[in-house]
Amino acid sequence: MKLKSFFLFLFFFVCSFSFADYNRMGVPDSSDIRHDINETWLNLPLDYLREKHTEIRMNSVGEKFQVRLEETATTFSVYVCPEISVPVDVYTNEGFSSAMISDYASSGSGSWVLVRNKKDGSPLYIRCYFLQDSDVYVQFSPKGTKTLADYVIGGFYAAHSVPIGISFERLYTASFEEILSVTEKSLPWQYASIFTGQYSGTFHMISVIKKNLSRILTVPDGAYDENGSPIFIKDGSKRPVLDSEVENRNLTLSSAGFLKWVVDGLIEPISGSCTYLAPLLRPTYSVSPLGYAAKVGEKNNLAFTLDFTRNLAAARLSVQMKTNYLYEDSGVDVNIEPFSSTISDGGVVNIAGYVSNTGYDIQALRPILYVLGVSNPTYFYLAAVRRQIPGKPGKNPEVYTFDQCAAVFPYFDKNGRFGCTVFENGAEMSLDSFMRKYEGCYVHLTRVLTSDKFYPQ
């Protein structure tokens, strides 16, 4: 019996060692390399590390990794990075040609880094990258006898300072599968479950919208009614258009009218007509009747695009479900709060997350859309932008208004990389450009189901 137990132990020991480089996420694993360099790289003082040359090592399944030293003013780091192939343009006598070169990116999938303090050589943290997106990683820090884990997306903590049941020193040589096993219940690994084949509706809609952008002319307050006739949004009255616009099949739209055109392309193939204007203007949020904001609101609807996007999303849901939903019964608002805090130059800063009838601080938009792209791959989002109207110094206070809007399409490409296409006022822009344009603003999101059956006017 004892002999049998011994062989069982030996079998599991050999299996765990032999398959240390394999993991359920397919991340290149350097655990056997780190086991070999534990004393010769990971635990050496900085002066000795400076004398070492960068090394290329191979793991047990034949994948190449680069081991190197990097320094900042206050820290030094040992990187263990897998080989990747990068396309480049090569100039020859016959012109330019494409070629693939090897690189060892510090934040590619499978990259591992140990960061230490220059003053005393003490370890500060270990960071592991496991996706093609360098904005997403897990990080481990020692605190006394404990090891604390962080799960970071775009500079925001999806999990922060979570104690895990493994010593910090063990992480020097632990495989990625071991890290997964130890943290699978304590870290939000669901945000790494990317299935790239689920974005067909998103890609189809993006493609169709792009093909129509040259037809769109931006005009104030412009939209089309349920029959496709041009109207003014403010009062629904008929809007004159030039004969040349009709001949050239141009579409004259405002920011809100453009969003109506997009959603109508989903609704009309099912219902036979586009959305009626009046229900889209129905109030979903009212400003306090007191104060200066109420006075401004008498002339201008300070919640215009908030109401408009909410009601549009509810209209799409109503047609989709064949049941009439008012906004308040539709559940179309995005109000998730996956992050507890953010990383800044001053350290960890707590954030408010979703604010009712306001949305998210725009600096949180990329990580929020990343999470939405992973967890809800069949949706795009109508974004209502809440901006500040400066008051007159010493006279009027500042007022905030929802007066801009956009259609936002998050996705993951075939390589698992996060991307996002934004359409505003009949033009395409990157997410970064959109965030820069509205820096300091808030963005409210409502969800709309994508479809391959998208036929805009």
Short mmCIF file of C-alpha atoms in Angstrom, two decimals, residues 56-385:
data_model
loop_
_atom_site.label_atom_id
_atom_site.label_comp_id
_atom_site.label_asym_id
_atom_site.label_seq_id
_atom_site.Cartn_x
_atom_site.Cartn_y
_atom_site.Cartn_z
CA ILE A 56 17.60 34.03 -24.77
CA ARG A 57 16.23 30.89 -23.15
CA MET A 58 13.79 28.22 -24.26
CA ASN A 59 11.04 26.66 -22.18
CA SER A 60 10.24 22.95 -22.17
CA VAL A 61 7.86 23.21 -25.16
CA GLY A 62 10.34 25.09 -27.35
CA GLU A 63 9.13 28.67 -26.91
CA LYS A 64 11.85 31.33 -26.74
CA PHE A 65 11.97 33.91 -23.95
CA GLN A 66 14.27 36.86 -23.39
CA VAL A 67 15.64 37.55 -19.91
CA ARG A 68 16.82 41.12 -19.41
CA LEU A 69 17.34 43.94 -16.89
CA GLU A 70 15.59 47.32 -17.06
CA GLU A 71 16.01 50.29 -14.71
CA THR A 72 14.16 53.45 -13.73
CA ALA A 73 15.26 56.18 -11.30
CA THR A 74 13.91 54.25 -8.31
CA THR A 75 13.45 50.62 -9.42
CA PHE A 76 15.11 47.81 -11.35
CA SER A 77 13.26 44.98 -13.03
CA VAL A 78 13.96 41.55 -14.45
CA TYR A 79 11.81 40.80 -17.48
CA VAL A 80 11.11 37.34 -18.86
CA CYS A 81 9.34 37.92 -22.18
CA PRO A 82 8.21 35.50 -24.90
CA GLU A 83 9.21 35.86 -28.52
CA ILE A 84 6.60 37.39 -30.80
CA SER A 85 6.60 38.05 -34.55
CA VAL A 86 6.07 41.65 -35.63
CA PRO A 87 5.31 42.74 -39.23
CA VAL A 88 7.58 45.49 -40.57
CA ASP A 89 8.19 47.26 -43.87
CA VAL A 90 11.65 46.56 -45.29
CA TYR A 91 13.25 48.86 -47.88
CA THR A 92 15.17 47.16 -50.69
CA ASN A 93 16.43 48.19 -54.13
CA GLU A 94 13.14 46.98 -55.53
CA GLY A 95 11.07 49.07 -53.11
CA PHE A 96 9.22 48.24 -49.91
CA SER A 97 8.34 44.71 -48.88
CA SER A 98 6.80 43.17 -45.80
CA ALA A 99 8.73 40.96 -43.42
CA MET A 100 8.31 39.47 -39.97
CA ILE A 101 10.89 40.12 -37.26
CA SER A 102 11.23 38.73 -33.76
CA ASP A 103 10.59 40.90 -30.73
CA TYR A 104 10.30 40.38 -26.99
CA ALA A 105 7.63 42.84 -25.84
CA SER A 106 7.61 43.69 -22.14
CA SER A 107 3.80 43.57 -21.99
CA GLY A 108 2.87 40.82 -24.42
CA SER A 109 0.87 37.75 -23.50
CA GLY A 110 3.11 35.59 -21.31
CA SER A 111 5.46 38.40 -20.22
CA TRP A 112 6.53 38.24 -16.57
CA VAL A 113 8.37 40.96 -14.61
CA LEU A 114 9.80 41.25 -11.11
CA VAL A 115 10.19 44.87 -9.93
CA ARG A 116 12.51 45.68 -7.02
CA ASN A 117 13.45 48.77 -5.01
CA LYS A 118 16.83 50.33 -5.87
CA LYS A 119 17.44 51.51 -2.31
CA ASP A 120 17.51 48.14 -0.62
CA GLY A 121 16.82 45.58 -3.35
CA SER A 122 13.51 44.51 -1.78
CA PRO A 123 10.80 43.16 -4.13
CA LEU A 124 7.93 45.53 -4.86
CA TYR A 125 5.69 43.47 -7.12
CA ILE A 126 5.46 40.80 -9.81
CA ARG A 127 3.36 41.55 -12.87
CA CYS A 128 1.97 38.93 -15.29
CA TYR A 129 0.50 39.69 -18.72
CA PHE A 130 -1.88 37.11 -20.16
CA LEU A 131 -3.72 38.83 -23.04
CA GLN A 132 -2.76 40.66 -26.21
CA ASP A 133 -3.94 43.87 -24.50
CA SER A 134 -1.14 45.40 -22.42
CA ASP A 135 -3.71 47.39 -20.40
CA VAL A 136 -4.81 44.17 -18.70
CA TYR A 137 -2.64 42.30 -16.20
CA VAL A 138 -2.45 40.76 -12.75
CA GLN A 139 0.00 42.00 -10.17
CA PHE A 140 1.22 40.56 -6.87
CA SER A 141 2.79 42.44 -3.96
CA PRO A 142 4.29 41.24 -0.68
CA LYS A 143 2.90 42.62 2.57
CA GLY A 144 4.46 41.02 5.63
CA THR A 145 3.80 37.32 5.33
CA LYS A 146 0.88 37.86 2.94
CA THR A 147 0.70 38.14 -0.83
CA LEU A 148 -1.81 40.63 -2.22
CA ALA A 149 -3.18 40.42 -5.75
CA ASP A 150 -4.51 43.09 -8.13
CA TYR A 151 -6.43 42.64 -11.39
CA VAL A 152 -5.99 45.76 -13.51
CA ILE A 153 -7.87 46.88 -16.64
CA GLY A 154 -6.83 50.15 -18.26
CA GLY A 155 -5.44 51.62 -15.06
CA PHE A 156 -8.52 50.66 -13.01
CA TYR A 157 -8.64 47.98 -10.35
CA ALA A 158 -11.19 45.26 -11.02
CA ALA A 159 -9.76 43.68 -7.85
CA HIS A 160 -7.33 45.31 -5.45
CA SER A 161 -5.18 43.98 -2.60
CA VAL A 162 -6.86 40.59 -2.51
CA PRO A 163 -5.00 38.14 -0.20
CA ILE A 164 -4.09 34.89 -1.95
CA GLY A 165 -2.91 31.57 -0.56
CA ILE A 166 0.61 31.46 -1.95
CA SER A 167 3.85 32.99 -0.73
CA PHE A 168 5.37 35.82 -2.74
CA GLU A 169 8.63 33.91 -3.17
CA ARG A 170 6.73 30.97 -4.67
CA LEU A 171 5.54 33.28 -7.45
CA TYR A 172 9.13 33.59 -8.66
CA THR A 173 8.80 30.11 -10.18
CA ALA A 174 5.05 29.45 -10.23
CA SER A 175 3.45 28.51 -13.55
CA PHE A 176 0.57 30.53 -14.94
CA GLU A 177 -1.73 27.54 -14.43
CA GLU A 178 -0.78 27.51 -10.76
CA ILE A 179 -1.60 31.23 -10.51
CA LEU A 180 -4.96 30.58 -12.17
CA SER A 181 -5.76 27.75 -9.79
CA VAL A 182 -4.87 29.76 -6.68
CA THR A 183 -6.79 32.88 -7.73
CA GLU A 184 -9.70 31.53 -9.82
CA LYS A 185 -12.22 32.30 -7.06
CA SER A 186 -10.67 35.56 -5.84
CA LEU A 187 -9.84 37.43 -9.07
CA PRO A 188 -12.31 38.30 -11.89
CA TRP A 189 -10.87 36.01 -14.56
CA GLN A 190 -14.19 36.19 -16.42
CA TYR A 191 -12.88 39.42 -17.97
CA ALA A 192 -10.25 37.33 -19.77
CA SER A 193 -12.81 34.98 -21.34
CA ILE A 194 -12.79 36.45 -24.83
CA PHE A 195 -14.63 34.57 -27.59
CA THR A 196 -13.77 36.41 -30.78
CA GLY A 197 -16.52 34.87 -32.92
CA GLN A 198 -19.37 36.69 -31.15
CA TYR A 199 -18.96 40.14 -32.70
CA SER A 200 -20.44 39.52 -36.18
CA GLY A 201 -23.36 41.87 -35.56
CA THR A 202 -20.99 44.58 -34.33
CA PHE A 203 -18.65 44.26 -37.32
CA HIS A 204 -21.57 44.19 -39.76
CA MET A 205 -23.06 47.38 -38.34
CA ILE A 206 -19.71 49.16 -38.29
CA SER A 207 -19.13 48.23 -41.93
CA VAL A 208 -22.58 49.39 -43.09
CA ILE A 209 -22.34 52.69 -41.21
CA LYS A 210 -18.88 53.38 -42.68
CA LYS A 211 -20.18 52.81 -46.21
CA ASN A 212 -22.91 55.44 -45.65
CA LEU A 213 -20.86 58.16 -43.95
CA SER A 214 -20.10 59.96 -47.24
CA ARG A 215 -23.87 60.49 -47.68
CA ILE A 216 -24.33 62.23 -44.33
CA LEU A 217 -24.34 66.01 -44.01
CA THR A 218 -24.41 67.51 -40.53
CA VAL A 219 -27.16 70.05 -39.84
CA PRO A 220 -28.58 71.45 -36.58
CA ASP A 221 -31.66 69.69 -35.18
CA GLY A 222 -32.06 67.44 -38.23
CA ALA A 223 -33.65 63.97 -38.31
CA TYR A 224 -36.16 61.87 -40.27
CA ASP A 225 -39.58 60.81 -39.03
CA GLU A 226 -41.21 57.37 -39.01
CA ASN A 227 -41.87 57.61 -42.76
CA GLY A 228 -38.39 58.79 -43.68
CA SER A 229 -39.39 62.43 -44.17
CA PRO A 230 -37.04 65.21 -42.96
CA ILE A 231 -38.12 66.96 -39.74
CA PHE A 232 -36.83 69.24 -37.02
CA ILE A 233 -36.29 67.34 -33.75
CA LYS A 234 -37.29 70.22 -31.51
CA ASP A 235 -40.94 70.38 -32.62
CA GLY A 236 -41.35 67.65 -35.26
CA SER A 237 -42.15 70.14 -38.01
CA LYS A 238 -41.25 69.45 -41.63
CA ARG A 239 -37.71 70.40 -42.60
CA PRO A 240 -36.86 71.67 -46.08
CA VAL A 241 -34.00 69.99 -47.95
CA LEU A 242 -32.30 70.96 -51.20
CA ASP A 243 -33.14 69.15 -54.42
CA SER A 244 -29.45 68.29 -54.80
CA GLU A 245 -29.50 66.52 -51.45
CA VAL A 246 -32.40 64.35 -52.59
CA GLU A 247 -30.75 63.62 -55.96
CA ASN A 248 -27.47 62.66 -54.29
CA ARG A 249 -29.28 60.59 -51.64
CA ASN A 250 -27.71 62.71 -48.92
CA LEU A 251 -28.87 62.43 -45.32
CA THR A 252 -29.03 65.66 -43.33
CA LEU A 253 -28.71 64.82 -39.65
CA SER A 254 -27.81 66.29 -36.30
CA SER A 255 -25.92 64.39 -33.63
CA ALA A 256 -29.16 62.97 -32.20
CA GLY A 257 -30.66 62.50 -35.67
CA PHE A 258 -27.67 60.37 -36.62
CA LEU A 259 -28.31 58.04 -33.67
CA LYS A 260 -31.97 57.79 -34.65
CA TRP A 261 -30.87 56.85 -38.19
CA VAL A 262 -28.64 54.07 -36.79
CA VAL A 263 -31.33 52.61 -34.52
CA ASP A 264 -33.98 52.98 -37.24
CA GLY A 265 -31.80 50.71 -39.37
CA LEU A 266 -32.43 47.98 -36.78
CA ILE A 267 -36.12 48.75 -36.19
CA GLU A 268 -37.51 49.33 -39.70
CA PRO A 269 -36.67 45.83 -41.06
CA ILE A 270 -38.76 44.34 -38.22
CA SER A 271 -41.60 46.84 -37.74
CA GLY A 272 -41.93 48.22 -41.27
CA SER A 273 -41.46 51.81 -40.13
CA CYS A 274 -38.92 53.92 -38.29
CA THR A 275 -39.33 55.31 -34.78
CA TYR A 276 -41.78 58.08 -34.05
CA LEU A 277 -40.18 61.26 -32.81
CA ALA A 278 -42.48 62.24 -29.91
CA PRO A 279 -41.74 59.18 -27.71
CA LEU A 280 -38.02 59.85 -28.08
CA LEU A 281 -38.42 63.27 -26.45
CA ARG A 282 -40.29 61.91 -23.44
CA PRO A 283 -38.51 63.09 -20.23
CA THR A 284 -36.65 60.43 -18.27
CA TYR A 285 -35.05 62.80 -15.78
CA SER A 286 -36.05 66.24 -14.56
CA VAL A 287 -33.82 69.00 -13.23
CA SER A 288 -34.73 70.46 -9.84
CA PRO A 289 -37.25 73.29 -10.37
CA LEU A 290 -35.18 75.53 -8.12
CA GLY A 291 -32.02 77.49 -8.86
CA TYR A 292 -30.26 78.82 -11.92
CA ALA A 293 -30.21 75.43 -13.71
CA ALA A 294 -34.02 75.40 -13.71
CA LYS A 295 -34.07 78.84 -15.33
CA VAL A 296 -31.67 77.71 -18.05
CA GLY A 297 -33.74 74.55 -18.45
CA GLU A 298 -36.84 76.60 -19.28
CA LYS A 299 -35.26 77.48 -22.64
CA ASN A 300 -33.02 74.44 -23.16
CA ASN A 301 -33.64 70.81 -22.29
CA LEU A 302 -30.62 70.05 -20.12
CA ALA A 303 -31.29 66.30 -20.33
CA PHE A 304 -31.93 66.21 -24.09
CA THR A 305 -29.48 63.50 -25.25
CA LEU A 306 -29.94 61.53 -22.02
CA ASP A 307 -33.69 61.31 -22.73
CA PHE A 308 -33.15 60.72 -26.43
CA THR A 309 -30.67 57.83 -26.07
CA ARG A 310 -32.65 56.16 -23.30
CA ASN A 311 -35.88 56.28 -25.29
CA LEU A 312 -34.15 55.12 -28.48
CA ALA A 313 -32.70 52.10 -26.69
CA ALA A 314 -36.11 51.32 -25.17
CA ALA A 315 -37.71 51.56 -28.64
CA ARG A 316 -35.22 49.04 -30.05
CA LEU A 317 -35.94 46.69 -27.12
CA SER A 318 -39.69 47.05 -27.64
CA VAL A 319 -39.48 46.02 -31.31
CA GLN A 320 -37.02 43.25 -30.50
CA MET A 321 -39.24 41.79 -27.75
CA LYS A 322 -42.57 42.65 -29.47
CA THR A 323 -43.69 44.38 -26.26
CA ASN A 324 -43.96 48.09 -25.62
CA TYR A 325 -41.41 49.20 -23.02
CA LEU A 326 -41.19 52.66 -21.53
CA TYR A 327 -37.65 53.62 -20.62
CA GLU A 328 -38.17 53.11 -16.88
CA ASP A 329 -39.23 49.48 -17.46
CA SER A 330 -36.62 48.64 -20.07
CA GLY A 331 -33.40 48.21 -18.07
CA VAL A 332 -31.34 49.69 -20.92
CA ASP A 333 -29.11 51.85 -18.71
CA VAL A 334 -25.55 50.63 -18.23
CA ASN A 335 -24.81 50.97 -14.51
CA ILE A 336 -22.19 48.30 -13.82
CA GLU A 337 -19.45 49.09 -11.30
CA PRO A 338 -16.62 46.62 -11.93
CA PHE A 339 -13.89 48.90 -10.53
CA SER A 340 -13.17 50.00 -7.00
CA SER A 341 -10.34 52.44 -7.63
CA THR A 342 -7.87 53.71 -10.19
CA ILE A 343 -4.09 54.06 -10.41
CA SER A 344 -2.70 57.59 -10.61
CA ASP A 345 0.63 59.32 -10.11
CA GLY A 346 -0.43 59.98 -6.54
CA GLY A 347 -1.20 56.32 -5.86
CA VAL A 348 -4.56 54.59 -5.56
CA VAL A 349 -7.57 56.88 -5.92
CA ASN A 350 -11.13 55.78 -5.16
CA ILE A 351 -13.65 56.51 -7.92
CA ALA A 352 -17.39 57.11 -7.83
CA GLY A 353 -18.23 54.61 -10.58
CA TYR A 354 -21.70 54.98 -12.06
CA VAL A 355 -23.60 58.10 -11.03
CA SER A 356 -27.37 57.92 -11.46
CA ASN A 357 -28.68 60.07 -14.34
CA THR A 358 -25.12 61.18 -15.02
CA GLY A 359 -23.09 58.15 -16.10
CA TYR A 360 -19.34 57.58 -15.85
CA ASP A 361 -16.39 59.92 -15.70
CA ILE A 362 -15.01 59.77 -19.22
CA GLN A 363 -11.59 58.66 -17.96
CA ALA A 364 -13.21 55.36 -17.00
CA LEU A 365 -14.81 54.83 -20.42
CA ARG A 366 -12.16 52.57 -21.96
CA PRO A 367 -12.03 50.00 -19.12
CA ILE A 368 -15.84 50.10 -18.79
CA LEU A 369 -16.20 49.38 -22.51
CA TYR A 370 -13.58 46.64 -22.24
CA VAL A 371 -15.66 44.89 -19.57
CA LEU A 372 -18.84 45.41 -21.59
CA GLY A 373 -17.13 44.07 -24.71
CA VAL A 374 -16.14 40.88 -22.87
CA SER A 375 -19.39 40.30 -21.00
CA ASN A 376 -21.92 41.55 -23.60
CA PRO A 377 -20.43 40.90 -27.05
CA THR A 378 -23.74 41.33 -28.90
CA TYR A 379 -24.40 44.94 -27.84
CA PHE A 380 -23.37 48.44 -28.88
CA TYR A 381 -24.02 51.57 -26.85
CA LEU A 382 -25.64 54.96 -27.23
CA ALA A 383 -23.53 57.52 -25.38
CA ALA A 384 -25.02 60.75 -24.04
CA VAL A 385 -22.34 63.31 -23.14
#
